[in-house]
Amino acid sequence: MKNMLAPSLIALGIATPVFAAGIAMDDQSQLVPKPAADGHAAQAVFTPPAERELPDNAFGKLVKEGRAIFVDTRNLAAEYVGNGMNCTNCHLEQGRKADSAPLWGAYPMYPAYRSKNDKVNSYVERMQGCFQFSMNGEAPPADSHVLNALTAYSYWLSTGAPTGKELPGRAYPNVPQPKGGYDIARGKEIYATQCAICHGDNGEGQKSGDDYVFPPLWGKDSFNWGAGMHRINTAATFIKENMPLGQGRSLTDDEAWHVAAFMNSHERPQDPRLVNGSIEETRLRYHANDGVNLYGVKVNGVLLGQGTD
């Protein structure tokens, strides 16, 4: 299936009305992709401190707890996680990797105004949104140990970074949309050869015991329809830079778009902002101008956005 939809037809379920006033964050990410020019690699990229540099005191202990929660969120913050995801699934290398939304690129940019919820957001509110959408869970209280530890970890990784200045590597590099539109059928072929070995034939992920070794990409244990990664354009930039794991930038720009479209043409947990139980009302309010996405769009005769059980 080829698609040349404009962005108007578009970042981790509740079947009753939930409005923006009840949710602090609207999505996982509003990072502005940067040009993927050859010169990008030549720019100096910030280097976060090494763990051996942590002080042996209460602060160092809290930072280590934050790191542990970041890489094993599903177990160490289980009361707030509703799927099979961990923070490090989207922010690779324990939140250190440049061009993968690293914590050292995010923390110094807050507080910041976000047009998505029309307010100045704190860093804690931004993390709460990740739990609500990317984790398909509940927002931890602002003064919870979970958010205190994650904040300490983010602060420490940002040691020496300038405040309020966008650093190279903060965002995913820009990946232009294919001139002929994305092709879901072609994305299915690419997924089968490049992605299924880790994420499963049906996007179900791969487990070792009860824990996911590779995260699910759709279905009940994946991010929900409110997460930033549900945008095809956001997923394409992440895939281009980082996937297949350890072989980032091996796919062409068009291939990244095609496989992102295939991934996001599958059902996942409902957007928790569901308006009046209506997919169409929710699409118009939250998705119509939110990048390129398929919420509320029919694909192969099936209306997406119904959510999973």
mmCIF file of C-alpha atoms in Angstrom:
data_model
loop_
_atom_site.group_PDB
_atom_site.id
_atom_site.type_symbol
_atom_site.label_atom_id
_atom_site.label_comp_id
_atom_site.label_asym_id
_atom_site.label_seq_id
_atom_site.Cartn_x
_atom_site.Cartn_y
_atom_site.Cartn_z
ATOM 1 C CA MET A 1 0.000 0.000 0.000
ATOM 2 C CA LYS A 2 1.426 3.350 -1.033
ATOM 3 C CA ASN A 3 0.462 6.496 0.768
ATOM 4 C CA MET A 4 0.961 10.131 -0.160
ATOM 5 C CA LEU A 5 -1.147 11.494 2.687
ATOM 6 C CA ALA A 6 -0.313 15.005 3.793
ATOM 7 C CA PRO A 7 0.698 15.387 7.438
ATOM 8 C CA SER A 8 -2.858 16.565 8.158
ATOM 9 C CA LEU A 9 -4.070 12.967 7.780
ATOM 10 C CA ILE A 10 -2.106 11.642 10.434
ATOM 11 C CA ALA A 11 6.345 9.955 19.656
ATOM 12 C CA LEU A 12 5.007 5.304 24.621
ATOM 13 C CA GLY A 13 -6.403 2.496 26.484
ATOM 14 C CA ILE A 14 -9.143 3.980 28.208
ATOM 15 C CA ALA A 15 -12.651 3.816 26.732
ATOM 16 C CA THR A 16 -14.022 6.816 28.624
ATOM 17 C CA PRO A 17 -13.512 10.518 27.909
ATOM 18 C CA VAL A 18 -10.129 11.826 28.983
ATOM 19 C CA PHE A 19 -9.193 15.419 28.312
ATOM 20 C CA ALA A 20 -5.879 17.217 28.097
ATOM 21 C CA ALA A 21 -6.441 18.892 31.457
ATOM 22 C CA GLY A 22 -6.116 15.499 33.105
ATOM 23 C CA ILE A 23 -2.869 14.582 31.378
ATOM 24 C CA ALA A 24 0.298 16.575 31.833
ATOM 25 C CA MET A 25 2.014 15.506 28.637
ATOM 26 C CA ASP A 26 0.732 14.982 25.118
ATOM 27 C CA ASP A 27 3.395 12.753 23.645
ATOM 28 C CA GLN A 28 6.860 11.375 24.030
ATOM 29 C CA SER A 29 8.836 13.686 21.803
ATOM 30 C CA GLN A 30 8.698 16.988 20.022
ATOM 31 C CA LEU A 31 12.337 17.012 19.040
ATOM 32 C CA VAL A 32 12.966 18.800 15.781
ATOM 33 C CA PRO A 33 14.963 16.488 13.492
ATOM 34 C CA LYS A 34 18.265 17.898 12.342
ATOM 35 C CA PRO A 35 19.721 17.649 8.823
ATOM 36 C CA ALA A 36 21.593 14.407 8.312
ATOM 37 C CA ALA A 37 24.359 16.082 6.353
ATOM 38 C CA ASP A 38 27.809 14.530 6.219
ATOM 39 C CA GLY A 39 29.091 17.448 8.230
ATOM 40 C CA HIS A 40 26.971 16.378 11.197
ATOM 41 C CA ALA A 41 29.396 13.680 12.191
ATOM 42 C CA ALA A 42 32.210 16.221 12.246
ATOM 43 C CA GLN A 43 30.446 18.328 14.872
ATOM 44 C CA ALA A 44 31.678 17.912 18.404
ATOM 45 C CA VAL A 45 29.227 15.735 20.313
ATOM 46 C CA PHE A 46 28.878 16.140 24.057
ATOM 47 C CA THR A 47 30.432 13.360 26.120
ATOM 48 C CA PRO A 48 28.605 12.510 29.358
ATOM 49 C CA PRO A 49 30.632 11.480 32.413
ATOM 50 C CA ALA A 50 31.696 7.876 32.972
ATOM 51 C CA GLU A 51 30.113 5.915 35.812
ATOM 52 C CA ARG A 52 33.485 5.603 37.553
ATOM 53 C CA GLU A 53 33.322 9.361 38.092
ATOM 54 C CA LEU A 54 30.258 9.114 40.337
ATOM 55 C CA PRO A 55 30.863 10.262 43.902
ATOM 56 C CA ASP A 56 30.539 7.665 46.671
ATOM 57 C CA ASN A 57 27.751 9.422 48.520
ATOM 58 C CA ALA A 58 23.967 9.770 48.618
ATOM 59 C CA PHE A 59 23.888 11.570 45.268
ATOM 60 C CA GLY A 60 25.946 8.865 43.579
ATOM 61 C CA LYS A 61 23.631 6.227 45.002
ATOM 62 C CA LEU A 62 20.538 8.015 43.679
ATOM 63 C CA VAL A 63 22.099 8.387 40.234
ATOM 64 C CA LYS A 64 22.826 4.653 40.146
ATOM 65 C CA GLU A 65 19.232 3.943 41.141
ATOM 66 C CA GLY A 66 18.044 6.211 38.341
ATOM 67 C CA ARG A 67 20.233 4.405 35.841
ATOM 68 C CA ALA A 68 18.861 1.049 37.016
ATOM 69 C CA ILE A 69 15.268 2.263 36.624
ATOM 70 C CA PHE A 70 16.090 3.660 33.185
ATOM 71 C CA VAL A 71 17.352 0.326 31.850
ATOM 72 C CA ASP A 72 14.847 -1.911 33.696
ATOM 73 C CA THR A 73 11.810 0.324 33.999
ATOM 74 C CA ARG A 74 9.318 -2.482 33.572
ATOM 75 C CA ASN A 75 10.522 -4.208 36.739
ATOM 76 C CA LEU A 76 11.842 -1.376 38.895
ATOM 77 C CA ALA A 77 8.909 0.991 38.253
ATOM 78 C CA ALA A 78 6.334 -1.715 37.581
ATOM 79 C CA GLU A 79 3.463 0.163 39.208
ATOM 80 C CA TYR A 80 3.741 2.870 36.532
ATOM 81 C CA VAL A 81 4.424 0.716 33.443
ATOM 82 C CA GLY A 82 1.604 -0.902 31.480
ATOM 83 C CA ASN A 83 3.523 -2.623 28.687
ATOM 84 C CA GLY A 84 6.825 -4.327 27.886
ATOM 85 C CA MET A 85 8.930 -1.202 27.392
ATOM 86 C CA ASN A 86 11.921 0.291 29.184
ATOM 87 C CA CYS A 87 13.222 3.857 28.861
ATOM 88 C CA THR A 88 16.366 2.610 27.158
ATOM 89 C CA ASN A 89 14.359 1.058 24.308
ATOM 90 C CA CYS A 90 13.975 4.509 22.755
ATOM 91 C CA HIS A 91 16.921 6.306 24.366
ATOM 92 C CA LEU A 92 19.705 3.888 23.493
ATOM 93 C CA GLU A 93 22.907 3.078 25.348
ATOM 94 C CA GLN A 94 21.395 3.950 28.722
ATOM 95 C CA GLY A 95 20.354 7.381 27.497
ATOM 96 C CA ARG A 96 23.864 8.278 26.337
ATOM 97 C CA LYS A 97 23.719 7.740 22.572
ATOM 98 C CA ALA A 98 23.877 10.851 20.408
ATOM 99 C CA ASP A 99 21.126 11.089 17.763
ATOM 100 C CA SER A 100 18.880 8.882 19.908
ATOM 101 C CA ALA A 101 17.272 11.523 22.158
ATOM 102 C CA PRO A 102 20.022 11.286 24.819
ATOM 103 C CA LEU A 103 19.239 12.497 28.320
ATOM 104 C CA TRP A 104 22.160 14.918 28.252
ATOM 105 C CA GLY A 105 20.506 16.646 25.295
ATOM 106 C CA ALA A 106 17.088 16.848 26.932
ATOM 107 C CA TYR A 107 17.626 17.753 30.569
ATOM 108 C CA PRO A 108 19.329 21.154 29.977
ATOM 109 C CA MET A 109 16.451 22.265 27.706
ATOM 110 C CA TYR A 110 13.800 22.315 30.448
ATOM 111 C CA PRO A 111 11.622 24.032 31.581
ATOM 112 C CA ALA A 112 10.294 24.637 28.074
ATOM 113 C CA TYR A 113 7.069 25.754 26.451
ATOM 114 C CA ARG A 114 5.348 23.075 24.377
ATOM 115 C CA SER A 115 2.551 23.994 21.992
ATOM 116 C CA LYS A 116 1.166 20.464 22.256
ATOM 117 C CA ASN A 117 -0.273 21.138 25.698
ATOM 118 C CA ASP A 118 0.087 24.930 25.597
ATOM 119 C CA LYS A 119 2.101 25.254 28.787
ATOM 120 C CA VAL A 120 5.621 25.470 30.120
ATOM 121 C CA ASN A 121 6.618 21.943 31.045
ATOM 122 C CA SER A 122 9.126 20.876 33.644
ATOM 123 C CA TYR A 123 11.495 17.996 32.984
ATOM 124 C CA VAL A 124 9.496 15.921 35.460
ATOM 125 C CA GLU A 125 6.305 16.542 33.478
ATOM 126 C CA ARG A 126 8.080 15.437 30.330
ATOM 127 C CA MET A 127 9.048 12.162 31.988
ATOM 128 C CA GLN A 128 5.513 11.700 33.286
ATOM 129 C CA GLY A 129 4.352 11.856 29.672
ATOM 130 C CA CYS A 130 6.742 9.071 28.740
ATOM 131 C CA PHE A 131 5.168 6.827 31.363
ATOM 132 C CA GLN A 132 1.645 7.675 30.207
ATOM 133 C CA PHE A 133 2.253 7.139 26.512
ATOM 134 C CA SER A 134 5.448 5.286 25.669
ATOM 135 C CA MET A 135 5.012 3.032 28.709
ATOM 136 C CA ASN A 136 1.210 2.945 28.354
ATOM 137 C CA GLY A 137 1.071 3.348 32.107
ATOM 138 C CA GLU A 138 0.487 5.885 34.836
ATOM 139 C CA ALA A 139 2.402 9.072 35.562
ATOM 140 C CA PRO A 140 4.462 8.693 38.739
ATOM 141 C CA PRO A 141 3.856 11.469 41.282
ATOM 142 C CA ALA A 142 6.200 14.408 40.773
ATOM 143 C CA ASP A 143 7.844 13.780 44.140
ATOM 144 C CA SER A 144 8.125 10.000 43.709
ATOM 145 C CA HIS A 145 11.398 8.179 44.202
ATOM 146 C CA VAL A 146 11.198 6.945 40.594
ATOM 147 C CA LEU A 147 11.172 10.457 39.119
ATOM 148 C CA ASN A 148 13.681 11.781 41.657
ATOM 149 C CA ALA A 149 16.112 9.028 40.672
ATOM 150 C CA LEU A 150 15.555 9.492 36.936
ATOM 151 C CA THR A 151 16.010 13.250 37.323
ATOM 152 C CA ALA A 152 19.267 12.741 39.216
ATOM 153 C CA TYR A 153 20.509 10.382 36.503
ATOM 154 C CA SER A 154 19.600 12.878 33.765
ATOM 155 C CA TYR A 155 21.215 15.742 35.665
ATOM 156 C CA TRP A 156 24.419 13.783 36.173
ATOM 157 C CA LEU A 157 24.648 12.722 32.514
ATOM 158 C CA SER A 158 24.353 16.424 31.649
ATOM 159 C CA THR A 159 27.329 17.420 33.811
ATOM 160 C CA GLY A 160 29.114 20.211 31.954
ATOM 161 C CA ALA A 161 26.441 20.643 29.263
ATOM 162 C CA PRO A 162 25.279 24.216 28.606
ATOM 163 C CA THR A 163 21.775 25.139 29.735
ATOM 164 C CA GLY A 164 19.209 26.088 27.113
ATOM 165 C CA LYS A 165 21.447 25.307 24.135
ATOM 166 C CA GLU A 166 20.580 22.605 21.616
ATOM 167 C CA LEU A 167 23.567 20.315 21.391
ATOM 168 C CA PRO A 168 24.553 18.293 18.291
ATOM 169 C CA GLY A 169 23.071 14.832 18.643
ATOM 170 C CA ARG A 170 20.105 15.932 20.743
ATOM 171 C CA ALA A 171 17.516 14.983 18.118
ATOM 172 C CA TYR A 172 17.146 12.253 15.551
ATOM 173 C CA PRO A 173 18.696 13.283 12.192
ATOM 174 C CA ASN A 174 16.157 14.296 9.583
ATOM 175 C CA VAL A 175 15.026 11.620 7.139
ATOM 176 C CA PRO A 176 13.045 13.084 4.217
ATOM 177 C CA GLN A 177 9.820 11.380 3.193
ATOM 178 C CA PRO A 178 10.031 9.319 -0.025
ATOM 179 C CA LYS A 179 9.041 11.345 -3.078
ATOM 180 C CA GLY A 180 6.521 8.703 -4.073
ATOM 181 C CA GLY A 181 5.093 8.365 -0.563
ATOM 182 C CA TYR A 182 5.714 5.596 1.914
ATOM 183 C CA ASP A 183 4.894 2.050 0.879
ATOM 184 C CA ILE A 184 3.490 -0.232 3.598
ATOM 185 C CA ALA A 185 3.802 -3.344 1.414
ATOM 186 C CA ARG A 186 7.463 -2.616 0.804
ATOM 187 C CA GLY A 187 7.858 -1.962 4.529
ATOM 188 C CA LYS A 188 6.506 -5.432 5.258
ATOM 189 C CA GLU A 189 9.219 -6.954 3.075
ATOM 190 C CA ILE A 190 11.954 -4.918 4.753
ATOM 191 C CA TYR A 191 10.609 -5.818 8.186
ATOM 192 C CA ALA A 192 10.729 -9.525 7.371
ATOM 193 C CA THR A 193 14.386 -9.395 6.336
ATOM 194 C CA GLN A 194 15.764 -6.770 8.705
ATOM 195 C CA CYS A 195 13.589 -6.602 11.829
ATOM 196 C CA ALA A 196 11.670 -9.819 12.466
ATOM 197 C CA ILE A 197 14.716 -11.728 13.717
ATOM 198 C CA CYS A 198 14.724 -9.516 16.837
ATOM 199 C CA HIS A 199 11.193 -8.147 17.109
ATOM 200 C CA GLY A 200 9.257 -11.199 15.933
ATOM 201 C CA ASP A 201 7.213 -11.953 12.840
ATOM 202 C CA ASN A 202 4.200 -10.223 14.369
ATOM 203 C CA GLY A 203 5.976 -7.375 16.148
ATOM 204 C CA GLU A 204 5.572 -9.202 19.437
ATOM 205 C CA GLY A 205 9.161 -8.679 20.580
ATOM 206 C CA GLN A 206 11.425 -11.315 22.032
ATOM 207 C CA LYS A 207 11.491 -12.461 25.651
ATOM 208 C CA SER A 208 13.872 -14.205 28.000
ATOM 209 C CA GLY A 209 11.631 -15.497 30.741
ATOM 210 C CA ASP A 210 9.230 -12.703 31.667
ATOM 211 C CA ASP A 211 11.449 -9.893 30.399
ATOM 212 C CA TYR A 212 11.678 -8.485 26.905
ATOM 213 C CA VAL A 213 15.125 -8.693 25.337
ATOM 214 C CA PHE A 214 13.801 -6.863 22.283
ATOM 215 C CA PRO A 215 10.682 -4.695 22.714
ATOM 216 C CA PRO A 216 7.352 -5.307 21.006
ATOM 217 C CA LEU A 217 6.646 -2.870 18.177
ATOM 218 C CA TRP A 218 2.873 -3.170 18.137
ATOM 219 C CA GLY A 219 0.160 -4.986 20.045
ATOM 220 C CA LYS A 220 -0.866 -4.786 23.695
ATOM 221 C CA ASP A 221 2.667 -4.614 25.136
ATOM 222 C CA SER A 222 3.943 -1.821 22.878
ATOM 223 C CA PHE A 223 3.688 1.969 23.122
ATOM 224 C CA ASN A 224 0.203 3.405 22.750
ATOM 225 C CA TRP A 225 -1.323 5.683 20.112
ATOM 226 C CA GLY A 226 -0.361 8.777 22.093
ATOM 227 C CA ALA A 227 3.390 8.078 22.092
ATOM 228 C CA GLY A 228 5.635 10.111 19.830
ATOM 229 C CA MET A 229 6.910 6.954 18.175
ATOM 230 C CA HIS A 230 3.466 6.336 16.653
ATOM 231 C CA ARG A 231 4.325 9.069 14.152
ATOM 232 C CA ILE A 232 5.740 7.515 11.008
ATOM 233 C CA ASN A 233 8.150 10.420 10.560
ATOM 234 C CA THR A 234 9.504 10.061 14.115
ATOM 235 C CA ALA A 235 9.816 6.286 13.844
ATOM 236 C CA ALA A 236 11.588 6.637 10.494
ATOM 237 C CA THR A 237 14.254 8.910 11.963
ATOM 238 C CA PHE A 238 14.823 6.557 14.904
ATOM 239 C CA ILE A 239 14.992 3.510 12.636
ATOM 240 C CA LYS A 240 17.346 5.169 10.169
ATOM 241 C CA GLU A 241 19.813 6.145 12.885
ATOM 242 C CA ASN A 242 19.639 3.060 15.092
ATOM 243 C CA MET A 243 18.227 -0.002 13.355
ATOM 244 C CA PRO A 244 18.917 -2.811 12.832
ATOM 245 C CA LEU A 245 20.574 -2.683 16.231
ATOM 246 C CA GLY A 246 24.296 -2.128 15.820
ATOM 247 C CA GLN A 247 23.825 -1.409 12.104
ATOM 248 C CA GLY A 248 22.336 2.069 12.183
ATOM 249 C CA ARG A 249 22.290 3.960 8.867
ATOM 250 C CA SER A 250 22.447 0.732 6.896
ATOM 251 C CA LEU A 251 18.885 1.283 5.617
ATOM 252 C CA THR A 252 18.177 3.937 3.012
ATOM 253 C CA ASP A 253 15.982 6.901 3.904
ATOM 254 C CA ASP A 254 13.120 5.438 1.888
ATOM 255 C CA GLU A 255 13.508 2.013 3.525
ATOM 256 C CA ALA A 256 13.353 3.606 6.975
ATOM 257 C CA TRP A 257 10.082 5.329 6.043
ATOM 258 C CA HIS A 258 8.571 2.195 4.516
ATOM 259 C CA VAL A 259 9.316 -0.003 7.517
ATOM 260 C CA ALA A 260 8.184 2.710 9.944
ATOM 261 C CA ALA A 261 4.880 2.926 8.077
ATOM 262 C CA PHE A 262 4.493 -0.856 8.220
ATOM 263 C CA MET A 263 5.240 -0.894 11.963
ATOM 264 C CA ASN A 264 2.766 1.891 12.677
ATOM 265 C CA SER A 265 0.024 0.445 10.469
ATOM 266 C CA HIS A 266 -0.710 -2.067 13.230
ATOM 267 C CA GLU A 267 -2.988 -1.727 16.210
ATOM 268 C CA ARG A 268 -1.632 -0.818 19.623
ATOM 269 C CA PRO A 269 -3.079 0.379 22.955
ATOM 270 C CA GLN A 270 -5.597 3.183 22.726
ATOM 271 C CA ASP A 271 -4.612 6.827 23.049
ATOM 272 C CA PRO A 272 -5.454 7.580 26.712
ATOM 273 C CA ARG A 273 -6.757 10.995 25.616
ATOM 274 C CA LEU A 274 -9.677 9.310 23.799
ATOM 275 C CA VAL A 275 -12.373 11.960 23.398
ATOM 276 C CA ASN A 276 -15.980 10.928 24.046
ATOM 277 C CA GLY A 277 -15.118 7.361 23.071
ATOM 278 C CA SER A 278 -14.626 8.582 19.496
ATOM 279 C CA ILE A 279 -11.612 7.771 17.332
ATOM 280 C CA GLU A 280 -12.539 10.534 14.887
ATOM 281 C CA GLU A 281 -12.863 13.221 17.570
ATOM 282 C CA THR A 282 -9.553 12.085 19.044
ATOM 283 C CA ARG A 283 -7.900 12.162 15.625
ATOM 284 C CA LEU A 284 -9.125 15.674 14.934
ATOM 285 C CA ARG A 285 -8.048 16.985 18.334
ATOM 286 C CA TYR A 286 -4.690 15.278 18.791
ATOM 287 C CA HIS A 287 -3.526 13.580 15.602
ATOM 288 C CA ALA A 288 -4.646 15.577 12.567
ATOM 289 C CA ASN A 289 -1.696 17.964 12.850
ATOM 290 C CA ASP A 290 0.752 15.725 14.667
ATOM 291 C CA GLY A 291 3.226 14.683 12.013
ATOM 292 C CA VAL A 292 2.507 11.740 9.718
ATOM 293 C CA ASN A 293 0.478 9.039 11.439
ATOM 294 C CA LEU A 294 -2.293 6.546 10.790
ATOM 295 C CA TYR A 295 -4.514 7.043 13.835
ATOM 296 C CA GLY A 296 -8.111 7.096 12.647
ATOM 297 C CA VAL A 297 -7.126 6.025 9.117
ATOM 298 C CA LYS A 298 -8.299 2.864 7.375
ATOM 299 C CA VAL A 299 -5.499 0.548 6.263
ATOM 300 C CA ASN A 300 -6.462 -2.503 4.227
ATOM 301 C CA GLY A 301 -10.071 -1.890 5.230
ATOM 302 C CA VAL A 302 -9.351 -1.756 8.970
ATOM 303 C CA LEU A 303 -9.798 1.449 10.982
ATOM 304 C CA LEU A 304 -6.753 2.058 13.143
ATOM 305 C CA GLY A 305 -7.033 3.523 16.619
ATOM 306 C CA GLN A 306 -9.425 1.029 18.130
ATOM 307 C CA GLY A 307 -6.806 -0.055 20.647
ATOM 308 C CA THR A 308 -5.921 -3.472 22.003
ATOM 309 C CA ASP A 309 -7.265 -5.472 24.935
#
